[in-house]
Coordinates of C-alpha atoms in Angstrom, one line a residue:
M16 CA -165.8 69.2 -59.5
R17 CA -167.3 72.6 -60.1
L18 CA -167.5 74.2 -56.7
S19 CA -170.5 76.5 -56.6
N20 CA -171.6 78.2 -53.2
I21 CA -175.4 78.1 -53.6
A22 CA -177.4 80.1 -51.1
A23 CA -178.8 77.6 -48.5
E24 CA -182.4 77.0 -48.0
S25 CA -183.7 77.2 -44.4
G26 CA -184.0 73.5 -43.7
P27 CA -185.2 70.2 -45.6
P28 CA -187.7 70.7 -48.4
A29 CA -191.3 70.9 -47.3
F30 CA -192.1 67.5 -49.0
F31 CA -189.2 65.7 -47.2
N32 CA -190.7 62.3 -46.1
L33 CA -188.7 59.2 -45.2
S34 CA -191.9 57.0 -45.6
R35 CA -191.8 58.2 -49.3
L36 CA -188.3 57.1 -49.5
E37 CA -189.1 53.7 -48.2
A38 CA -191.9 53.1 -50.6
E39 CA -189.8 54.0 -53.7
D40 CA -187.4 51.2 -52.3
F41 CA -184.0 52.7 -53.0
G42 CA -182.1 50.2 -50.6
T43 CA -180.9 50.1 -47.1
Y44 CA -178.6 52.9 -46.1
N45 CA -178.7 55.8 -43.4
V46 CA -179.8 59.3 -44.8
I47 CA -177.4 62.1 -44.2
L48 CA -179.1 65.2 -42.9
P49 CA -177.5 68.4 -41.4
E50 CA -177.1 68.5 -37.7
E51 CA -179.3 70.5 -35.4
P52 CA -179.4 73.2 -34.3
F53 CA -178.2 74.4 -37.6
V54 CA -175.0 76.1 -38.0
W55 CA -175.1 78.5 -40.9
G56 CA -172.0 78.8 -43.4
V57 CA -168.5 77.2 -42.6
S58 CA -166.6 80.0 -40.7
H59 CA -166.4 77.7 -37.6
I60 CA -164.5 75.0 -39.6
I61 CA -160.8 75.3 -39.0
R62 CA -158.8 75.2 -42.2
R63 CA -155.7 73.0 -42.3
P64 CA -152.5 74.8 -42.7
V65 CA -150.3 74.7 -45.9
P66 CA -146.7 75.2 -45.7
S67 CA -145.5 78.7 -47.0
H68 CA -143.3 77.3 -49.6
I69 CA -146.1 75.5 -51.5
V70 CA -147.5 77.5 -54.4
R71 CA -151.0 78.6 -54.2
P72 CA -153.6 79.4 -56.8
K73 CA -154.5 83.0 -57.0
Y74 CA -157.7 82.6 -54.9
A75 CA -156.0 81.0 -52.0
V76 CA -153.4 83.7 -52.0
Q77 CA -156.2 86.3 -51.9
N78 CA -158.4 84.4 -49.5
D79 CA -161.5 86.6 -50.3
P80 CA -164.8 84.3 -50.8
S81 CA -166.4 87.4 -52.8
I82 CA -164.1 87.3 -55.6
D83 CA -165.6 85.6 -58.6
H84 CA -162.7 83.3 -59.6
E85 CA -164.7 81.6 -62.4
Q86 CA -164.5 84.9 -64.5
Q87 CA -160.7 85.1 -64.1
Y88 CA -159.7 83.4 -67.4
E89 CA -158.5 84.4 -70.8
G90 CA -158.4 82.7 -74.2
D91 CA -159.9 79.5 -75.2
G92 CA -158.1 77.6 -72.5
R93 CA -156.4 75.2 -74.9
I94 CA -153.4 73.3 -74.0
N95 CA -150.3 73.7 -76.5
L96 CA -149.8 70.1 -77.3
G97 CA -146.1 69.1 -77.0
S98 CA -145.2 71.8 -74.7
I99 CA -144.1 72.3 -71.4
D100 CA -147.7 73.1 -70.5
E101 CA -149.1 69.6 -71.6
K102 CA -146.4 68.1 -69.4
R103 CA -147.5 70.1 -66.2
V104 CA -151.2 69.4 -66.9
R105 CA -150.4 65.8 -67.4
A106 CA -148.4 65.7 -64.0
A107 CA -151.3 67.5 -62.3
A108 CA -153.7 65.0 -63.3
T109 CA -151.5 62.0 -62.5
L110 CA -151.0 63.4 -58.9
A111 CA -154.7 63.9 -58.7
K112 CA -155.2 60.3 -59.8
N113 CA -152.7 59.1 -57.1
V114 CA -154.6 61.0 -54.5
R115 CA -157.9 59.6 -55.5
Q116 CA -156.5 56.1 -55.3
Y117 CA -154.9 56.8 -51.9
A118 CA -158.1 58.3 -50.8
G119 CA -160.1 55.0 -51.9
S120 CA -157.5 53.0 -49.8
L121 CA -158.6 54.8 -46.6
V122 CA -162.4 54.1 -47.1
Q123 CA -163.8 51.5 -44.4
P124 CA -166.4 51.5 -41.8
G125 CA -165.6 53.6 -38.6
V126 CA -163.3 56.0 -40.6
T127 CA -164.4 59.5 -40.6
T128 CA -164.5 61.7 -43.9
N129 CA -162.5 64.5 -41.6
S130 CA -159.8 61.8 -41.1
I131 CA -159.8 61.2 -44.8
D132 CA -159.3 64.7 -45.6
A133 CA -156.6 65.4 -43.2
A134 CA -154.8 62.3 -44.8
I135 CA -155.4 63.6 -48.3
H136 CA -154.3 67.1 -47.3
N137 CA -151.0 65.9 -45.9
F138 CA -150.4 63.5 -48.9
I139 CA -150.8 66.4 -51.3
I140 CA -148.5 69.0 -49.5
A141 CA -146.0 66.0 -49.3
H142 CA -145.9 66.0 -53.0
E143 CA -145.3 69.7 -53.4
A144 CA -148.9 70.6 -54.5
Y145 CA -151.9 72.3 -53.1
P146 CA -155.3 71.0 -52.3
S147 CA -157.4 73.1 -54.6
P148 CA -160.7 73.3 -53.0
L149 CA -159.0 74.8 -49.6
L150 CA -160.2 78.4 -49.6
Y151 CA -161.9 78.1 -53.1
K152 CA -164.8 80.5 -52.6
G153 CA -164.4 79.9 -48.7
F154 CA -164.7 76.2 -49.1
P155 CA -163.0 74.9 -45.7
R156 CA -161.4 71.5 -46.4
S157 CA -159.1 70.0 -48.9
C158 CA -161.6 67.8 -50.7
C159 CA -165.3 67.0 -51.0
T160 CA -166.5 63.7 -49.4
S161 CA -170.4 63.1 -50.4
V162 CA -172.1 60.2 -48.5
N163 CA -175.2 58.4 -49.5
N164 CA -178.0 61.1 -50.6
V165 CA -175.4 63.9 -50.8
V166 CA -174.7 64.6 -54.4
S167 CA -171.8 66.7 -54.2
H168 CA -169.9 69.5 -52.3
G169 CA -170.1 67.4 -49.1
I170 CA -167.8 68.9 -46.4
P171 CA -165.6 66.3 -44.5
D172 CA -166.9 65.9 -40.9
D173 CA -166.4 63.6 -38.0
R174 CA -169.4 61.0 -38.8
P175 CA -167.8 57.8 -39.1
L176 CA -168.5 55.9 -42.3
E177 CA -170.9 53.1 -41.8
D178 CA -171.2 49.7 -43.2
G179 CA -173.4 50.2 -46.4
D180 CA -172.6 53.7 -47.2
I181 CA -171.2 55.0 -50.7
V182 CA -168.9 57.9 -50.4
N183 CA -167.8 60.2 -53.3
I184 CA -164.3 61.6 -52.8
D185 CA -163.6 64.5 -55.1
V186 CA -160.0 65.6 -55.2
T187 CA -158.3 68.4 -56.9
I188 CA -154.8 69.5 -56.7
F189 CA -152.8 72.5 -58.0
L190 CA -149.2 71.6 -59.0
D191 CA -146.7 73.8 -61.0
G192 CA -149.5 76.1 -61.9
Y193 CA -152.0 73.6 -63.2
H194 CA -155.1 71.9 -61.5
G195 CA -155.9 68.0 -61.5
D196 CA -159.2 66.9 -60.9
T197 CA -160.9 63.6 -60.5
S198 CA -163.4 61.6 -58.3
S199 CA -164.6 58.1 -57.6
T200 CA -167.6 57.0 -55.4
F201 CA -166.4 54.1 -53.1
L202 CA -168.5 51.2 -51.4
V203 CA -168.1 51.1 -47.6
G204 CA -168.1 47.5 -46.6
D205 CA -171.3 45.6 -47.4
V206 CA -173.4 47.8 -49.8
D207 CA -176.7 46.5 -51.0
E208 CA -177.6 45.7 -54.7
P209 CA -179.2 49.1 -55.4
G210 CA -176.3 50.8 -54.2
R211 CA -173.8 48.9 -56.1
D212 CA -175.9 49.3 -59.3
L213 CA -176.0 53.1 -58.9
V214 CA -172.2 53.1 -58.5
Q215 CA -171.7 50.8 -61.5
M216 CA -174.3 53.0 -63.7
T217 CA -172.5 56.0 -62.8
N218 CA -169.2 54.8 -64.0
T219 CA -170.7 53.4 -67.1
A220 CA -172.2 57.0 -67.8
L221 CA -168.7 58.5 -67.5
E222 CA -167.3 55.9 -69.9
A223 CA -170.1 56.9 -72.4
G224 CA -169.4 60.5 -72.1
I225 CA -165.7 59.8 -72.7
N226 CA -166.4 57.8 -75.6
A227 CA -168.3 60.7 -77.2
C228 CA -165.1 62.9 -77.2
G229 CA -162.6 63.4 -79.8
P230 CA -161.4 66.2 -82.3
G231 CA -164.1 67.9 -84.2
R232 CA -166.9 66.3 -82.1
P233 CA -169.5 68.5 -80.5
F234 CA -169.4 69.2 -76.8
N235 CA -173.1 68.3 -76.5
G236 CA -172.5 65.1 -77.6
I237 CA -171.3 63.9 -74.0
G238 CA -174.5 64.8 -72.6
R239 CA -176.4 63.0 -75.4
A240 CA -174.3 59.9 -75.0
I241 CA -174.9 59.8 -71.1
H242 CA -178.6 60.4 -71.6
E243 CA -179.0 57.4 -73.9
I244 CA -177.2 55.1 -71.4
V245 CA -179.2 56.1 -68.5
R246 CA -182.7 57.0 -69.9
N247 CA -184.0 53.4 -69.7
T248 CA -182.8 52.6 -66.2
C249 CA -184.1 53.4 -62.8
H250 CA -181.5 56.2 -62.4
S251 CA -181.7 60.0 -63.4
V252 CA -178.8 62.4 -64.1
C253 CA -178.4 65.4 -62.0
P254 CA -178.5 68.6 -64.0
A255 CA -177.3 70.9 -61.2
F256 CA -173.6 70.3 -61.7
A257 CA -171.5 70.4 -64.8
G258 CA -168.0 69.4 -65.9
H259 CA -165.6 72.3 -66.9
G260 CA -162.4 73.3 -68.5
I261 CA -159.4 73.1 -66.3
G262 CA -155.6 74.0 -66.6
T263 CA -154.1 77.0 -65.1
V264 CA -157.8 77.9 -63.9
F265 CA -159.7 75.6 -61.8
H266 CA -163.1 76.3 -63.5
R267 CA -163.6 77.7 -67.0
P268 CA -165.3 77.2 -70.2
P269 CA -166.1 75.0 -71.9
W270 CA -168.8 73.8 -69.5
I271 CA -169.8 70.1 -70.1
Y272 CA -173.3 69.3 -69.6
H273 CA -174.3 65.7 -68.8
T274 CA -177.9 66.0 -69.8
L275 CA -179.4 66.9 -73.2
N276 CA -178.4 70.2 -74.3
E277 CA -177.8 72.5 -77.1
E278 CA -174.5 73.9 -75.9
P279 CA -172.6 75.1 -78.9
G280 CA -169.0 74.2 -80.0
V281 CA -166.9 71.4 -81.0
M282 CA -163.6 69.8 -79.2
L283 CA -160.4 70.7 -80.7
P284 CA -156.8 69.6 -79.9
G285 CA -155.7 71.1 -76.8
H286 CA -159.0 71.2 -74.9
C287 CA -158.7 70.0 -71.4
F288 CA -161.9 69.6 -69.4
T289 CA -163.6 67.3 -66.9
I290 CA -166.6 64.9 -67.4
E291 CA -168.2 64.2 -64.2
P292 CA -171.8 62.9 -64.1
S293 CA -173.9 62.5 -60.7
L294 CA -176.6 59.9 -61.1
I295 CA -179.4 59.7 -58.6
Q296 CA -181.7 56.9 -57.8
G297 CA -185.3 57.3 -59.1
S298 CA -186.7 59.9 -61.6
N299 CA -186.3 63.1 -59.3
P300 CA -182.8 64.7 -59.9
S301 CA -183.5 67.8 -57.7
V302 CA -181.3 68.9 -54.9
W303 CA -181.3 71.2 -51.9
I304 CA -178.6 72.9 -50.0
F305 CA -177.6 72.3 -46.3
P306 CA -177.5 75.3 -44.1
D307 CA -173.7 75.0 -44.6
G308 CA -174.1 76.7 -48.1
W309 CA -172.2 74.0 -49.8
T310 CA -173.6 70.3 -49.2
A311 CA -175.9 69.3 -52.1
S312 CA -178.4 66.6 -51.1
T313 CA -181.1 65.0 -53.3
E314 CA -184.6 66.4 -52.3
N315 CA -186.2 63.0 -51.6
C316 CA -182.9 61.6 -50.0
A317 CA -182.4 59.0 -52.7
R318 CA -178.8 58.1 -53.1
S319 CA -176.5 59.7 -55.6
A320 CA -172.9 58.6 -57.0
Q321 CA -170.5 60.7 -59.1
A322 CA -167.4 59.7 -61.2
E323 CA -165.0 62.1 -62.8
H324 CA -162.0 62.2 -65.1
M325 CA -160.0 64.7 -66.7
I326 CA -159.8 64.7 -70.7
L327 CA -157.3 66.0 -73.0
I328 CA -158.3 66.2 -76.7
T329 CA -155.2 65.3 -78.8
E330 CA -154.8 65.8 -82.6
T331 CA -156.0 62.1 -83.2
G332 CA -158.2 61.3 -80.3
V333 CA -158.6 61.8 -76.5
D334 CA -156.4 61.0 -73.5
V335 CA -158.0 60.2 -70.3
L336 CA -155.5 62.0 -68.0
T337 CA -156.7 60.7 -64.6
Q338 CA -157.4 57.1 -65.6

């Protein structure tokens, strides 16, 4: 995930129209909208405690949302292959994968995303790690849960998951000085065919992006590969969110764009980054931000799905660390 605290709009877009949504036949599901009256920001959400002995990333120690943590990096971010650093980043990725799988086991109708967040939080600290989203630029929870039309950065809440929902759970952990980051979109109960197709195509797009990776290959080849997979379908790729370099820093270059782009640079051994395409039903990939300043919804309330893996470029190929 690349958490970005975007300024919120004053409410749904002016052209928000449920009848239009039905006309485009995106399937059967309930649209997620902010509760009214609107509550601005997230200061009212109580943060879950983390034991004092758990090592925290710098932003969680400072706990200052005004600090631009994405500028606090040095060098090219490459991992020294064969070193203790590689072992630590692999361990962080493995724990993130285990958390993602555990989160998926909790998904069922009637369960709230807030209870899933609490369980994930406890799982992470039980493994002597820190939930990276917590306090990142002021984010108030330990993971992101994005339901139906929410594209990214959904804040876990007390709405029970409903039969037919889809929910992306995006987890990042901080262990021994390294972040591990991954996400999946899960089906809740009996999901309609358009919803299942969306999730399957999202996973296929992620695999296409991974297949474009390797030493000496261009970073912009990832977006090109995803574009070729998606362009003749009834889905579009959201350009608002990117993958990112990861390691001792949560988000840093290289930025990984999932649409056609001219981003320079080639992958070199030791580069570690995420690929995390968000696909949206239909041809409008635009988003708007809820009053909480985080939750990003599609403008027309079409559904979205996301899938994410963490990639390490080796001397001879690529390792998918969170698979």
